[in-house]
Amino acid sequence: MSERPARADIGVVGLAVMGRNLVLNMADHGYVVAVFNRTIGKVDEFLAGEAAGTSVIGAHSLAELVATLKRPRRILLMVKAGPAVDTLIDSLLPLLEPDDIILDGGNSLYTDTIARAIRLEKLGFGYVGAGISGGEEGARTGPSIMPAGTYAAWPHVGPLLQDIAAKVDGVPCCDWIGPDGAGHYVKTIHNGIEYGDMQVLAEAYDIMNRGLRLPHGQMANVFDSWNQGPLDSYLVEITANIMRAVDTDGEPLLERILDRAGQKGTGKWAVMSSMEIGQPTTLAAEAVYARVVSALLDERVATAAKLTGPESAIADPVDEVISDLHDAVYAAKIVAYAQGYMLLQAASEEHEWNIDLASISSMWRGGCIIRSRFLGELMDVFAADPDLRNVLLSDFFADAIHKAQPGWRRTVARAIAAGIPVPAYSSALAFYDGYRSVRVPANLIQAQRDYFGAHTYERTDRPRGEFFHTDWE
Ligand code: 2AM
């Protein structure tokens, strides 16, 4: 191809659906975007198809892509997370000059992003790891974008990222998060919370479906009504729509879908980080494990013939069960976010990211999968008290969980009696009861540790930091 003037505002590498939709979104906002893809045929396909008639420029090599870019050059990688990102960085570096900026918009592991940011900053380049949530539709019409890395790059990439992001009350769902891997970390925690939100709704479906045997239309109405109150959210909205969807024969489509949930690993990463940092992100963990149990499909089917339990029927009046269920969903959701934010706070302190939880809540209000009214309320409580140590300690959410508590407890009790697993509601409740306990039975754990391993213990009647050992035998 012939020499071209450097007129593109940004280059995008990777034309899978997220990449293509982000490019089209940028073009809608008046940006000139140059694109490249490893399988070059996809570049031409894109230009002749979806991108026809737009300002998008195709490139058949990375060198050609780089040659079309204005300086400082901005190149967004939208490729499969993992070694592909490093391969591309290695191929791009010899073509770039100091102050050029590489952005990674994939679902990269935050520790990889930390290492890449350190390496590129040392070489004089800008590196931005941006978590992007909202799925295909969000990418096309306005996702939530969580960028972090080289702060000097922010003035060069911020306006574009904020232009293409979702807006709530005119505020873009995108702001600078902090250094190196902070953006990808925040996206990971977003996904851990998303796993929890989804599991919480799946348990509501299970109770209404197996426990109450409600028709799907009625379940849809319940989710619709929840969407008018504090549970107002994208996930509740789509759940109502899913309840209403029918197969070609008019029967509920949902019941034809294999009960086997997949996962790409970001929920697991959130839980692994919680284990490393030492934060009780139990609800996300239960949500990951619930997917793992679902995947044991053949084993479950075989086991069902052998292991018995109660009849999964709930005899209480439907209105009472559903009203309590609403409260269980709400309370478990509050706990899920409280736990997610505890983990964010702890990680922020450990990595010195200085993450602003009001700002994160604001960014999550729109564009992403967990967007909801709830996040606006979280934003408000953190804006009112930036030093708030825990969501549960805000007057707003303490009051909400107190009001929801009786129905939450009744829901867990009913589900357990009926043999319907509710790991999200019950683990949230166990956390809540442990977190508010002056005394937990860890004195026995510590005594056992001292008994078999001489690990010593502190005493209630002595100052902290003095350690004792008993010769138990
Ligand atoms: P492809 O179309 O050539 O497969 C999602 O898989 C995106 O990441 C696709 O655009 C894919 O390119 C790209 N991708 C995956 N591995 C890659 C690699 N090692 N180098 C460059 N692009 C890669």
PDB file of C-alpha atoms and ligand atoms in Angstrom, residues 14-16 37-39 42 78-80 84 88, ligand 1:
ATOM      1  CA  GLY A  14      -7.913  -7.174  17.150  1.00  0.00           C
ATOM      2  CA  LEU A  15     -11.178  -7.289  15.237  1.00  0.00           C
ATOM      3  CA  ALA A  16     -13.174  -9.816  17.231  1.00  0.00           C
ATOM      4  CA  ASN A  37      -5.997  -7.940  12.776  1.00  0.00           C
ATOM      5  CA  ARG A  38      -3.654 -10.946  12.777  1.00  0.00           C
ATOM      6  CA  THR A  39      -5.892 -12.728  10.261  1.00  0.00           C
ATOM      7  CA  LYS A  42     -10.860  -9.815   8.738  1.00  0.00           C
ATOM      8  CA  MET A  78      -8.309  -5.912  21.781  1.00  0.00           C
ATOM      9  CA  VAL A  79      -6.826  -9.379  21.539  1.00  0.00           C
ATOM     10  CA  LYS A  80      -7.099 -12.546  23.552  1.00  0.00           C
ATOM     11  CA  ALA A  84      -0.869 -12.571  22.577  1.00  0.00           C
ATOM     12  CA  LEU A  88       2.005  -7.750  20.126  1.00  0.00           C
TER      13      LEU A  88
HETATM   14  P1  2AM B   1      -7.407 -13.576  14.767  1.00  0.00           P
HETATM   15  O1  2AM B   1      -8.660 -13.034  14.149  1.00  0.00           O
HETATM   16  O2  2AM B   1      -6.269 -13.575  13.832  1.00  0.00           O
HETATM   17  O3  2AM B   1      -7.627 -14.915  15.435  1.00  0.00           O
HETATM   18  C1  2AM B   1      -9.716 -12.420  19.706  1.00  0.00           C
HETATM   19  O4  2AM B   1      -9.308 -13.734  19.648  1.00  0.00           O
HETATM   20  C2  2AM B   1      -8.811 -11.542  18.878  1.00  0.00           C
HETATM   21  O5  2AM B   1      -7.468 -11.708  19.325  1.00  0.00           O
HETATM   22  C3  2AM B   1      -8.829 -11.835  17.398  1.00  0.00           C
HETATM   23  O6  2AM B   1      -8.794 -10.616  16.730  1.00  0.00           O
HETATM   24  C4  2AM B   1      -7.551 -12.638  17.215  1.00  0.00           C
HETATM   25  O7  2AM B   1      -6.991 -12.558  15.941  1.00  0.00           O
HETATM   26  C5  2AM B   1      -6.642 -11.935  18.172  1.00  0.00           C
HETATM   27  N1  2AM B   1      -5.495 -12.733  18.563  1.00  0.00           N
HETATM   28  C6  2AM B   1      -5.487 -13.886  19.262  1.00  0.00           C
HETATM   29  N2  2AM B   1      -4.222 -14.311  19.429  1.00  0.00           N
HETATM   30  C7  2AM B   1      -3.414 -13.426  18.819  1.00  0.00           C
HETATM   31  C8  2AM B   1      -2.003 -13.304  18.660  1.00  0.00           C
HETATM   32  N3  2AM B   1      -1.163 -14.210  19.186  1.00  0.00           N
HETATM   33  N4  2AM B   1      -1.534 -12.232  17.971  1.00  0.00           N
HETATM   34  C9  2AM B   1      -2.375 -11.327  17.462  1.00  0.00           C
HETATM   35  N5  2AM B   1      -3.707 -11.373  17.587  1.00  0.00           N
HETATM   36  C10 2AM B   1      -4.215 -12.404  18.251  1.00  0.00           C
END
